[in-house]
Amino acid sequence: MAEMMTGAEIVVRSLVDQGVKHIFGYPGGAVLPIYDALFQQDEVRHILVRHEQGATHAAEGYARSTGEVGVVLVTSGPGATNAITGIVDALMDSIPLVVITGQVATHLIGSDAFQECDTVGITRSCTKHNYLVRDINDLARVMHEAFYIARSGRPGPVVVDIPKDIQFSSGAYSPPKNVAHKTYAPKVKGDLDKIREAVELLGEAKRPILYTGGGVINSGPQASQLLRELADLTGFPVTSTLMGLGAYPASGPQWLGMLGMHGTFEANNAMHDADVMLCIGARFDDRITGRLDAFSPGSKKIHIDIDPSSINKNVHVDIGIIGDVAHVLEDIVRLWRSTSPQVDKTALEDWWKQIDQWRARKSLSFRSSKDVIKPQYAIQRLYELSRGKEVYITTEVGQHQMWAAQHFGFDEPNRWMTSGGLGTMGYGLPAAVGVQIAHPNALVVDIAGEASVQMTMQEMSTAVQYGLPIKIFILNNEYMGMVRQWQELLHGGRYSSSYSEALPDFVKLAEAYGGVGIRAETPDELDDKIRQMIDTPRPVIFDCVVDKTENCFPMIPSGKAHNEMILGDAADDIGSVIDDAGKMLV
């Protein structure tokens, strides 16, 4: 016999039955019944954030670092609208979230009641799916469906909007048995004939490349292991998008580094000159492709993606395989082993010789200084001094994000949390909160910029309240660095509103929150202070004062192809390189 309970109790029981241990939220009138139900149990721990955007980013960090669904609870009206940025961020980066929003009572919907907004209407375009629950008898089913939809197929955010009277009403609770959605059944296994065709094409390649993305991470640890196995079997070079870092180890011999706008010289040139490309769980976004009509022009393209809409969306491919990355890679590896394709070893050796020539350019090198901290150097020292520890990195968005991707080596999946598709300034600090909740004994560092970090700085209070020893490592150049760089390169050095004026004293700010503040201004003091930061068992804001004018290279100018990169040593001649690009800036 079904158990009777209130709607609020159904919500909490659903969370328990879905294995949820933590939720991130902020109370308000339209969700007080759910908060009351949470108060009366001890299986789900609620983390009180300081802003609803912080709740969604914290849930993203939690989800990204664990592979589980992140859960958010916010009230109606401004509570829901404040969460929108994080919801869109999760949609763009395929992060599984269930966002529970309160709503005014059903009889008040449409009356412009206090703290009412059309949450379902507002979130229709930025969620994977959303619900407005008008009948208590639908609530349990909807909650379980929401988790199924969020985590299956291409992961993403699901909103469940629950009117206050539904939370008070009584209804029957049904546990999650054989949960599915009548119209949503993503294809997991790939077409075996297409996979055979792909293996045959890969076996004929003379200049192959494995192009990997966040889909490898989202598919789970088996997918990363299978990618490594495929790389070992084939001997093919591997590159990755920003979201895919860690799927193949940065210390691996076949690693070319990240590709795209700020990717390495070797990765981008290999992509441009390849004759066969295997794209695994990436979506050919504009930051990767550059000019579409010049993107890897001579290659045959194979694309593995669980989202059918991604196939041939931006770039036409020769073989499109719809399916979960882990399942498809398992078939590819099995078929490769059983068929033993006769790879042209001479051609592959010549390809690696060419790649080694590109590597010799050392495109991530920079001019060192004894007087001022170079931001790249700061990242390198953070990486070296944290090696051997269980480290998770989050970032804000800007130059520091790209330097972190370039200079911090990731050997494992789920260790790198960043806002890729939406590029959300303010992501990193609350994401670090979520990661630290999930991994209480790990070292969690938000590599930040002094502009981005102020957008969600209030979440330091959350970190202090819950005793989360997150580290906020600010590369402080007193500019919105990427904005300044583009203004220098494309707008004649007219720095319109890109200088960060009236900055706080970050050391005092950390202390005001109840954390620890550390500042480093010269290279010779950096190591000792990074060690101090790592060893401090409390939240830390580290103000790393870096070169104010350093630019992030390599760089593919907007509107240019992969083989038209600007390297750091070409910066002095940059004007002549990108004059035309400025006209195509998007």
Coordinates of C-alpha atoms in Angstrom, one line a residue:
M1 CA 0.0 0.0 0.0
A2 CA 1.3 3.4 -1.0
E3 CA 2.5 5.6 1.9
M4 CA 0.6 8.9 2.4
M5 CA 2.6 12.1 3.1
T6 CA 2.7 15.8 2.4
G7 CA 4.1 17.2 -0.8
A8 CA 7.1 18.6 1.1
E9 CA 7.7 15.1 2.6
I10 CA 7.4 13.5 -0.9
V11 CA 10.1 15.9 -2.1
V12 CA 12.5 15.0 0.7
R13 CA 11.8 11.2 0.5
S14 CA 12.4 11.4 -3.3
L15 CA 15.8 12.9 -2.6
V16 CA 16.6 10.2 -0.1
D17 CA 15.5 7.5 -2.5
Q18 CA 17.6 9.0 -5.3
G19 CA 20.7 8.8 -3.1
V20 CA 21.0 12.5 -2.6
K21 CA 23.3 13.4 0.3
H22 CA 23.6 17.2 -0.1
I23 CA 21.5 20.0 -1.6
F24 CA 22.4 23.6 -2.0
G25 CA 19.8 26.3 -1.4
Y26 CA 18.3 29.4 0.1
P27 CA 15.0 29.5 1.9
G28 CA 12.0 31.7 1.1
G29 CA 8.3 31.8 1.7
A30 CA 7.3 29.5 -1.2
V31 CA 9.6 26.6 -0.1
L32 CA 9.2 26.8 3.7
P33 CA 7.2 23.6 3.8
I34 CA 10.1 21.7 2.1
Y35 CA 12.6 23.4 4.5
D36 CA 10.5 22.3 7.4
A37 CA 10.6 18.7 6.1
L38 CA 14.3 18.9 5.7
F39 CA 14.7 20.1 9.3
Q40 CA 12.9 17.0 10.6
Q41 CA 15.3 14.5 9.0
D42 CA 19.0 13.8 8.9
E43 CA 19.7 11.9 5.7
V44 CA 20.0 14.9 3.3
R45 CA 22.3 17.7 4.4
H46 CA 21.3 21.2 3.3
I47 CA 24.1 23.7 2.5
L48 CA 23.0 27.3 2.9
V49 CA 24.5 29.5 0.2
R50 CA 24.4 33.3 0.2
H51 CA 22.9 33.8 -3.3
E52 CA 20.9 31.4 -5.5
Q53 CA 23.4 31.7 -8.3
G54 CA 25.9 30.4 -5.8
A55 CA 23.6 27.4 -5.2
T56 CA 23.5 26.4 -8.8
H57 CA 27.3 26.7 -9.3
A58 CA 28.0 24.8 -6.1
A59 CA 25.7 22.0 -7.3
E60 CA 27.5 22.1 -10.6
G61 CA 30.9 21.7 -8.9
Y62 CA 29.5 18.9 -6.8
A63 CA 28.0 17.1 -9.9
R64 CA 31.1 17.6 -12.1
S65 CA 33.5 16.3 -9.4
T66 CA 31.4 13.3 -8.5
G67 CA 29.5 12.3 -11.6
E68 CA 26.2 12.5 -9.5
V69 CA 23.3 14.8 -10.0
G70 CA 23.6 18.2 -8.2
V71 CA 20.5 19.4 -6.4
V72 CA 19.3 22.9 -5.8
L73 CA 16.4 24.3 -3.7
V74 CA 15.3 27.9 -4.1
T75 CA 12.1 29.9 -3.6
S76 CA 9.8 31.5 -6.1
G77 CA 10.2 34.7 -8.0
P78 CA 13.7 36.2 -7.4
G79 CA 14.9 33.0 -6.0
A80 CA 14.2 31.2 -9.2
T81 CA 15.4 34.1 -11.4
N82 CA 18.7 34.4 -9.5
A83 CA 19.3 30.7 -10.3
I84 CA 19.0 31.2 -14.0
T85 CA 22.7 31.9 -14.7
G86 CA 23.7 28.6 -13.2
I87 CA 21.0 26.7 -14.9
V88 CA 22.1 28.0 -18.3
D89 CA 25.7 27.3 -17.4
A90 CA 24.7 23.7 -16.6
L91 CA 22.8 23.3 -19.9
M92 CA 25.8 24.6 -22.0
D93 CA 28.3 22.3 -20.2
S94 CA 26.0 19.3 -19.9
I95 CA 26.0 19.2 -16.1
P96 CA 23.2 17.1 -14.4
L97 CA 21.2 19.3 -12.0
V98 CA 17.7 19.0 -10.5
V99 CA 16.6 22.5 -9.5
I100 CA 13.5 22.6 -7.2
T101 CA 11.8 25.9 -7.2
G102 CA 8.9 27.1 -5.0
Q103 CA 5.9 28.6 -6.6
V104 CA 2.9 30.6 -5.3
A105 CA -0.2 28.6 -4.6
T106 CA -1.9 27.2 -7.7
H107 CA -5.0 29.5 -7.4
L108 CA -2.7 32.5 -7.4
I109 CA -0.7 31.6 -10.5
G110 CA -1.2 34.3 -13.1
S111 CA -2.4 36.9 -10.7
D112 CA 0.9 38.7 -10.2
A113 CA 1.0 37.5 -6.6
F114 CA 3.9 38.4 -4.3
Q115 CA 7.2 36.8 -5.5
E116 CA 5.4 35.1 -8.5
C117 CA 7.1 34.6 -11.8
D118 CA 6.5 32.2 -14.7
T119 CA 9.4 29.9 -13.8
V120 CA 8.5 27.3 -16.3
G121 CA 8.2 29.9 -19.1
I122 CA 11.5 31.6 -18.1
T123 CA 13.4 28.3 -17.9
R124 CA 11.9 26.6 -21.0
S125 CA 14.8 27.6 -23.2
C126 CA 17.6 26.9 -20.7
T127 CA 16.7 23.5 -19.2
K128 CA 16.7 20.0 -20.6
H129 CA 13.2 19.7 -19.3
N130 CA 11.0 21.5 -16.7
Y131 CA 7.8 20.8 -14.8
L132 CA 5.1 22.7 -13.0
V133 CA 3.4 20.3 -10.6
R134 CA -0.3 21.1 -10.3
D135 CA -1.4 17.8 -8.8
I136 CA 0.0 16.2 -5.7
N137 CA -0.5 12.8 -7.2
D138 CA 2.1 13.6 -9.9
L139 CA 4.8 14.9 -7.6
A140 CA 6.6 11.6 -6.8
R141 CA 6.6 10.6 -10.4
V142 CA 7.9 14.0 -11.5
M143 CA 10.7 14.0 -8.9
H144 CA 12.0 10.6 -10.1
E145 CA 11.6 11.5 -13.7
A146 CA 13.6 14.7 -13.1
F147 CA 16.6 12.7 -11.9
Y148 CA 16.3 10.3 -14.8
I149 CA 16.2 13.0 -17.4
A150 CA 19.0 15.0 -15.7
R151 CA 21.5 12.1 -15.6
S152 CA 20.6 10.1 -18.7
G153 CA 21.6 10.8 -22.3
R154 CA 23.4 14.2 -22.6
P155 CA 23.2 15.4 -19.0
G156 CA 21.6 18.7 -18.1
P157 CA 19.5 20.7 -15.7
V158 CA 15.8 19.9 -15.0
V159 CA 13.6 22.4 -13.1
V160 CA 10.7 21.2 -10.9
D161 CA 8.4 24.1 -10.0
I162 CA 6.2 23.2 -7.0
P163 CA 3.3 25.5 -5.8
K164 CA 3.1 26.0 -2.1
D165 CA -0.3 24.4 -1.7
I166 CA 1.0 21.3 -3.4
Q167 CA 3.7 21.1 -0.7
F168 CA 1.1 21.2 2.0
S169 CA -1.3 18.7 0.3
S170 CA -1.3 15.0 1.1
G171 CA -0.7 12.3 -1.5
A172 CA 0.7 8.9 -2.1
Y173 CA 4.4 8.4 -2.4
S174 CA 5.8 5.9 -4.9
P175 CA 9.4 4.8 -4.7
P176 CA 11.6 5.0 -7.9
K177 CA 11.0 1.7 -9.7
N178 CA 11.8 1.3 -13.4
V179 CA 11.8 5.1 -13.8
A180 CA 11.7 6.3 -17.4
H181 CA 10.0 9.0 -19.5
K182 CA 7.4 8.0 -22.0
T183 CA 9.0 10.1 -24.8
Y184 CA 12.7 10.3 -23.8
A185 CA 14.8 7.2 -24.2
P186 CA 18.3 8.2 -25.3
K187 CA 20.2 5.8 -27.5
V188 CA 23.2 4.4 -25.6
K189 CA 24.6 1.7 -27.9
G190 CA 26.1 2.9 -31.2
D191 CA 25.3 1.5 -34.6
L192 CA 27.8 -1.4 -35.0
D193 CA 28.0 -1.0 -38.8
K194 CA 29.1 2.6 -38.4
I195 CA 31.5 1.7 -35.7
R196 CA 33.1 -1.0 -38.0
E197 CA 33.3 1.7 -40.7
A198 CA 35.0 4.1 -38.3
V199 CA 37.5 1.5 -37.2
E200 CA 38.4 0.8 -40.9
L201 CA 38.8 4.5 -41.6
L202 CA 41.0 4.9 -38.5
G203 CA 43.1 2.0 -39.6
E204 CA 43.8 3.7 -43.0
A205 CA 44.8 7.0 -41.4
K206 CA 48.2 8.5 -42.1
R207 CA 47.8 11.7 -40.0
P208 CA 45.2 10.8 -37.4
I209 CA 44.1 12.7 -34.3
L210 CA 41.8 11.9 -31.4
Y211 CA 39.8 15.0 -30.5
T212 CA 38.1 14.6 -27.1
G213 CA 35.6 16.6 -25.1
G214 CA 33.5 16.8 -22.0
G215 CA 31.4 13.9 -23.1
V216 CA 34.2 11.6 -22.2
I217 CA 34.1 12.9 -18.6
N218 CA 30.3 12.8 -18.5
S219 CA 30.2 9.2 -19.6
G220 CA 32.1 8.1 -16.5
P221 CA 35.5 6.8 -15.5
Q222 CA 35.2 3.8 -17.8
A223 CA 35.1 6.1 -20.8
S224 CA 38.4 7.8 -19.8
Q225 CA 40.0 4.4 -19.3
L226 CA 38.8 3.2 -22.7
L227 CA 40.1 6.4 -24.3
R228 CA 43.5 5.8 -22.8
E229 CA 43.4 2.2 -24.0
L230 CA 42.5 3.3 -27.5
A231 CA 45.3 5.8 -27.6
D232 CA 47.8 3.0 -26.4
L233 CA 46.5 0.6 -29.0
T234 CA 46.6 3.0 -32.0
G235 CA 49.6 5.2 -31.1
F236 CA 47.5 8.2 -32.2
P237 CA 48.0 11.7 -30.8
V238 CA 45.3 13.1 -28.4
T239 CA 44.0 16.6 -27.9
S240 CA 41.1 17.9 -25.9
T241 CA 38.6 20.7 -25.5
L242 CA 38.6 22.9 -22.3
M243 CA 35.9 20.7 -20.9
G244 CA 37.6 17.4 -21.6
L245 CA 40.9 18.0 -19.7
G246 CA 41.9 15.0 -17.6
A247 CA 40.2 12.4 -19.7
Y248 CA 43.6 11.6 -21.2
P249 CA 46.5 12.3 -18.8
A250 CA 48.5 15.5 -19.4
S251 CA 51.6 13.5 -18.6
G252 CA 50.8 10.9 -21.3
P253 CA 53.3 10.6 -24.2
Q254 CA 50.6 11.2 -26.8
W255 CA 49.1 14.3 -25.3
L256 CA 49.3 17.4 -27.5
G257 CA 47.6 19.8 -25.0
M258 CA 44.4 21.6 -25.3
L259 CA 43.3 22.8 -28.8
G260 CA 41.3 25.8 -29.8
M261 CA 41.5 29.6 -29.4
H262 CA 44.2 29.3 -26.7
G263 CA 45.4 25.8 -27.5
T264 CA 48.9 24.7 -28.2
F265 CA 50.7 25.2 -31.5
E266 CA 51.1 21.4 -31.9
A267 CA 47.4 20.6 -31.1
N268 CA 46.0 23.2 -33.5
N269 CA 48.4 22.4 -36.3
A270 CA 47.8 18.7 -36.0
M271 CA 44.0 19.3 -36.1
H272 CA 44.5 21.4 -39.2
D273 CA 46.7 18.9 -41.1
A274 CA 45.0 15.6 -39.9
D275 CA 43.6 13.3 -42.5
V276 CA 41.3 11.3 -40.1
M277 CA 39.8 12.9 -37.0
L278 CA 37.9 10.9 -34.3
C279 CA 35.8 13.4 -32.3
I280 CA 34.7 11.8 -29.0
G281 CA 32.1 13.6 -27.0
A282 CA 32.8 17.1 -28.2
R283 CA 30.5 19.5 -30.2
F284 CA 32.7 21.4 -32.6
D285 CA 32.0 24.7 -30.9
D286 CA 33.3 28.0 -32.2
R287 CA 36.2 28.3 -29.7
I288 CA 37.5 25.0 -31.1
T289 CA 36.9 25.3 -34.8
G290 CA 37.9 28.9 -35.5
R291 CA 36.9 29.6 -39.1
L292 CA 34.5 26.9 -40.1
D293 CA 35.4 26.7 -43.8
A294 CA 39.1 26.3 -42.9
F295 CA 38.6 23.8 -40.0
S296 CA 40.7 20.6 -40.5
P297 CA 39.9 20.9 -44.3
G298 CA 41.6 17.7 -45.4
S299 CA 40.3 15.3 -42.8
K300 CA 37.7 12.6 -42.8
K301 CA 35.7 13.2 -39.7
I302 CA 34.1 10.6 -37.3
H303 CA 31.9 12.0 -34.5
I304 CA 30.7 10.1 -31.4
D305 CA 28.0 11.9 -29.4
I306 CA 25.0 10.9 -27.4
D307 CA 23.1 13.9 -28.5
P308 CA 21.7 13.4 -32.0
S309 CA 21.3 17.1 -32.6
S310 CA 25.1 17.6 -32.2
I311 CA 25.8 15.4 -35.3
N312 CA 26.4 17.6 -38.3
K313 CA 25.2 20.7 -36.3
N314 CA 28.3 22.8 -36.8
V315 CA 30.6 20.7 -38.9
H316 CA 29.7 18.1 -41.5
V317 CA 31.1 14.7 -40.6
D318 CA 31.7 11.6 -42.6
I319 CA 30.6 9.1 -40.0
G320 CA 28.2 10.1 -37.2
I321 CA 27.8 7.6 -34.3
I322 CA 25.0 8.3 -31.8
G323 CA 25.6 6.7 -28.5
D324 CA 27.2 6.9 -25.1
V325 CA 30.9 7.4 -25.3
A326 CA 31.8 4.5 -23.0
H327 CA 29.7 2.0 -24.9
V328 CA 31.0 3.2 -28.3
L329 CA 34.6 3.3 -27.3
E330 CA 34.2 -0.2 -25.8
D331 CA 33.1 -1.4 -29.2
I332 CA 35.9 0.4 -31.0
V333 CA 38.5 -1.0 -28.8
R334 CA 37.1 -4.5 -29.1
L335 CA 36.9 -4.3 -32.9
W336 CA 40.4 -2.8 -33.2
R337 CA 41.8 -5.7 -31.1
S338 CA 39.9 -8.4 -33.1
T339 CA 40.6 -6.9 -36.6
S340 CA 44.1 -5.6 -36.0
P341 CA 44.1 -2.9 -38.6
Q342 CA 47.4 -2.6 -40.5
V343 CA 48.3 1.0 -39.7
D344 CA 50.8 2.6 -41.9
K345 CA 53.6 2.7 -39.3
T346 CA 56.0 4.7 -41.5
A347 CA 53.3 7.4 -42.1
L348 CA 52.5 7.5 -38.4
E349 CA 56.2 7.9 -37.5
D350 CA 56.5 10.8 -40.0
W351 CA 53.3 12.3 -38.5
W352 CA 54.9 12.2 -35.0
K353 CA 58.1 13.7 -36.4
Q354 CA 56.0 16.6 -37.7
I355 CA 54.2 16.9 -34.4
D356 CA 57.6 17.0 -32.5
Q357 CA 58.7 19.9 -34.8
W358 CA 55.6 21.8 -33.7
R359 CA 56.2 20.9 -30.1
A360 CA 59.7 22.3 -30.4
R361 CA 58.2 25.7 -30.8
K362 CA 57.3 25.5 -27.1
S363 CA 54.2 27.6 -27.6
L364 CA 53.3 27.8 -23.9
S365 CA 56.7 29.4 -23.0
F366 CA 56.8 32.9 -21.6
R367 CA 59.3 35.6 -20.6
S368 CA 60.3 35.0 -17.0
S369 CA 61.0 37.8 -14.6
K370 CA 62.8 38.1 -11.3
D371 CA 60.9 41.2 -10.3
V372 CA 57.2 40.5 -11.1
I373 CA 55.2 37.4 -10.8
K374 CA 54.2 36.1 -14.2
P375 CA 50.7 34.5 -14.1
Q376 CA 51.9 31.4 -16.0
Y377 CA 54.7 31.0 -13.5
A378 CA 52.2 31.2 -10.6
I379 CA 50.1 28.4 -12.1
Q380 CA 53.1 26.3 -12.7
R381 CA 54.3 26.7 -9.1
L382 CA 50.8 25.9 -7.7
Y383 CA 50.8 22.8 -9.9
E384 CA 54.2 21.6 -8.8
L385 CA 53.7 22.3 -5.1
S386 CA 50.3 20.5 -5.0
R387 CA 51.5 17.4 -6.8
G388 CA 50.9 14.2 -5.0
K389 CA 47.7 15.5 -3.3
E390 CA 44.1 14.9 -4.2
V391 CA 43.6 18.2 -6.0
Y392 CA 40.5 19.6 -7.6
I393 CA 40.7 22.9 -9.6
T394 CA 37.8 25.3 -10.3
T395 CA 38.2 28.6 -12.1
E396 CA 36.5 31.8 -12.8
V397 CA 36.5 33.0 -16.4
G398 CA 39.1 35.0 -18.3
Q399 CA 42.9 34.9 -18.8
H400 CA 43.5 33.0 -15.6
Q401 CA 41.1 30.3 -16.8
M402 CA 43.1 29.8 -20.0
W403 CA 46.5 29.9 -18.2
A404 CA 45.2 27.3 -15.7
A405 CA 44.1 25.1 -18.6
Q406 CA 47.5 25.5 -20.3
H407 CA 49.8 25.1 -17.3
F408 CA 48.1 22.9 -14.7
G409 CA 48.4 19.3 -15.8
F410 CA 45.4 17.1 -15.2
D411 CA 46.0 13.3 -15.2
E412 CA 42.6 12.2 -14.0
P413 CA 39.0 13.0 -15.0
N414 CA 36.6 15.0 -12.8
R415 CA 39.4 17.2 -11.3
W416 CA 38.8 20.2 -13.5
M417 CA 35.7 22.4 -13.0
T418 CA 35.3 25.4 -15.3
S419 CA 32.6 27.3 -17.1
G420 CA 33.2 26.5 -20.8
G421 CA 30.1 27.1 -22.9
L422 CA 28.6 30.1 -21.1
G423 CA 31.8 31.6 -19.8
T424 CA 30.3 32.6 -16.4
M425 CA 32.4 35.0 -14.3
G426 CA 31.8 34.1 -10.7
Y427 CA 31.6 30.4 -11.3
G428 CA 34.7 29.2 -9.5
L429 CA 34.2 30.2 -5.9
P430 CA 30.8 28.6 -5.4
A431 CA 31.8 25.6 -7.5
A432 CA 34.8 25.1 -5.1
V433 CA 32.3 25.1 -2.3
G434 CA 30.4 22.3 -4.0
V435 CA 33.5 20.3 -4.7
Q436 CA 34.8 20.6 -1.2
I437 CA 31.4 19.4 0.2
A438 CA 31.8 16.4 -2.0
H439 CA 35.5 15.8 -1.2
P440 CA 36.1 17.1 2.3
N441 CA 39.7 15.9 2.6
A442 CA 40.8 17.1 -0.8
L443 CA 42.7 20.2 -1.8
V444 CA 40.2 22.4 -3.7
V445 CA 41.6 25.5 -5.4
D446 CA 39.7 28.2 -7.3
I447 CA 42.1 29.8 -9.7
A448 CA 40.5 33.2 -10.0
G449 CA 40.8 36.7 -11.4
E450 CA 40.3 39.7 -9.2
A451 CA 37.3 40.9 -11.3
S452 CA 35.5 37.5 -11.7
V453 CA 35.8 36.5 -8.1
Q454 CA 34.0 39.5 -6.8
M455 CA 30.8 38.5 -8.6
T456 CA 30.2 35.7 -6.1
M457 CA 32.5 36.6 -3.2
Q458 CA 29.7 36.3 -0.7
E459 CA 30.1 32.5 -0.9
M460 CA 33.2 32.9 1.3
S461 CA 30.7 33.1 4.1
T462 CA 29.3 29.7 3.1
A463 CA 32.8 28.2 3.2
V464 CA 33.5 29.7 6.6
Q465 CA 30.1 28.5 8.0
Y466 CA 30.7 24.9 7.0
G467 CA 34.4 24.8 7.7
L468 CA 35.4 24.3 4.0
P469 CA 39.1 24.9 3.5
I470 CA 38.8 26.1 -0.1
K471 CA 41.6 28.1 -1.5
I472 CA 40.9 31.2 -3.7
F473 CA 44.1 31.7 -5.7
I474 CA 43.6 35.1 -7.3
L475 CA 45.9 36.2 -10.2
N476 CA 45.5 39.9 -9.6
N477 CA 46.4 42.0 -12.6
E478 CA 44.0 44.8 -11.8
Y479 CA 42.2 44.3 -15.1
M480 CA 39.5 42.3 -16.6
G481 CA 42.4 40.6 -18.3
M482 CA 40.8 39.0 -21.3
V483 CA 38.8 42.1 -22.0
R484 CA 41.9 44.2 -21.8
Q485 CA 43.8 41.8 -24.1
W486 CA 41.1 42.0 -26.8
Q487 CA 40.9 45.8 -26.5
E488 CA 44.7 45.9 -26.9
L489 CA 44.7 43.6 -29.9
L490 CA 41.5 44.5 -31.7
H491 CA 40.5 48.0 -30.5
G492 CA 43.6 50.1 -30.7
G493 CA 44.5 49.8 -27.0
R494 CA 41.3 51.7 -25.9
Y495 CA 40.8 50.2 -22.5
S496 CA 37.1 51.0 -22.1
S497 CA 36.0 50.1 -18.6
S498 CA 38.4 47.1 -18.3
Y499 CA 40.5 48.4 -15.5
S500 CA 39.5 47.0 -12.1
E501 CA 39.4 50.1 -9.9
A502 CA 38.6 50.4 -6.2
L503 CA 39.7 46.9 -5.5
P504 CA 39.3 45.6 -2.0
D505 CA 42.3 44.6 0.2
F506 CA 41.8 40.8 -0.4
V507 CA 43.8 39.9 2.7
K508 CA 41.5 42.1 4.9
L509 CA 38.5 40.8 3.1
A510 CA 39.4 37.2 3.8
E511 CA 39.9 38.1 7.5
A512 CA 36.6 40.0 7.6
Y513 CA 34.8 36.8 6.5
G514 CA 36.6 34.7 9.1
G515 CA 39.1 33.2 6.7
V516 CA 42.8 33.6 6.1
G517 CA 44.4 36.2 3.7
I518 CA 47.8 35.8 2.1
R519 CA 49.5 38.1 -0.4
A520 CA 52.5 37.5 -2.7
E521 CA 54.1 40.2 -4.7
T522 CA 57.4 38.9 -5.8
P523 CA 58.6 35.6 -7.4
D524 CA 61.0 34.8 -4.6
E525 CA 58.3 34.6 -1.9
L526 CA 55.7 32.7 -4.0
D527 CA 56.7 29.1 -3.1
D528 CA 56.6 29.6 0.6
K529 CA 53.3 31.4 0.5
I530 CA 51.7 28.8 -1.7
R531 CA 52.9 26.1 0.8
Q532 CA 51.3 28.2 3.6
M533 CA 48.1 28.4 1.6
I534 CA 48.0 24.6 1.0
D535 CA 48.8 23.8 4.7
T536 CA 46.1 26.2 6.1
P537 CA 43.1 24.2 7.2
R538 CA 40.7 27.1 6.7
P539 CA 39.3 29.0 3.8
V540 CA 42.0 31.1 2.2
I541 CA 42.1 34.1 -0.2
F542 CA 45.5 34.3 -1.8
D543 CA 46.1 37.6 -3.5
C544 CA 48.8 36.8 -6.1
V545 CA 49.9 40.2 -7.6
V546 CA 50.9 39.4 -11.2
D547 CA 52.2 41.3 -14.3
K548 CA 49.4 43.7 -15.3
T549 CA 50.1 43.6 -19.0
E550 CA 50.7 39.9 -19.7
N551 CA 48.7 38.5 -22.5
C552 CA 47.4 34.9 -23.0
F553 CA 49.1 33.1 -25.9
P554 CA 49.0 31.2 -28.1
M555 CA 45.8 32.7 -29.7
I556 CA 43.8 32.1 -32.8
P557 CA 42.5 35.5 -33.8
S558 CA 38.7 35.6 -34.4
G559 CA 38.0 34.6 -38.0
K560 CA 41.3 32.8 -38.5
A561 CA 42.2 29.2 -39.1
H562 CA 44.1 26.8 -36.8
N563 CA 47.3 27.3 -38.7
E564 CA 47.2 31.1 -38.3
M565 CA 48.0 31.2 -34.6
I566 CA 49.7 34.0 -32.9
L567 CA 52.5 32.8 -30.5
G568 CA 53.8 34.8 -27.6
D569 CA 57.0 35.7 -29.5
A570 CA 55.0 37.3 -32.3
A571 CA 53.1 39.6 -29.9
D572 CA 55.2 42.7 -31.0
D573 CA 54.0 42.2 -34.6
I574 CA 50.4 41.4 -33.7
G575 CA 48.7 44.4 -35.3
S576 CA 49.5 43.3 -38.8
V577 CA 48.4 39.8 -38.1
I578 CA 44.9 40.6 -36.9
D579 CA 43.8 43.7 -38.7
D580 CA 41.3 41.8 -40.8
A581 CA 40.1 39.7 -37.8
G582 CA 38.8 42.7 -36.0
K583 CA 36.2 43.1 -38.7
M584 CA 34.9 39.6 -38.0
L585 CA 34.8 39.9 -34.3
V586 CA 31.7 38.2 -32.8

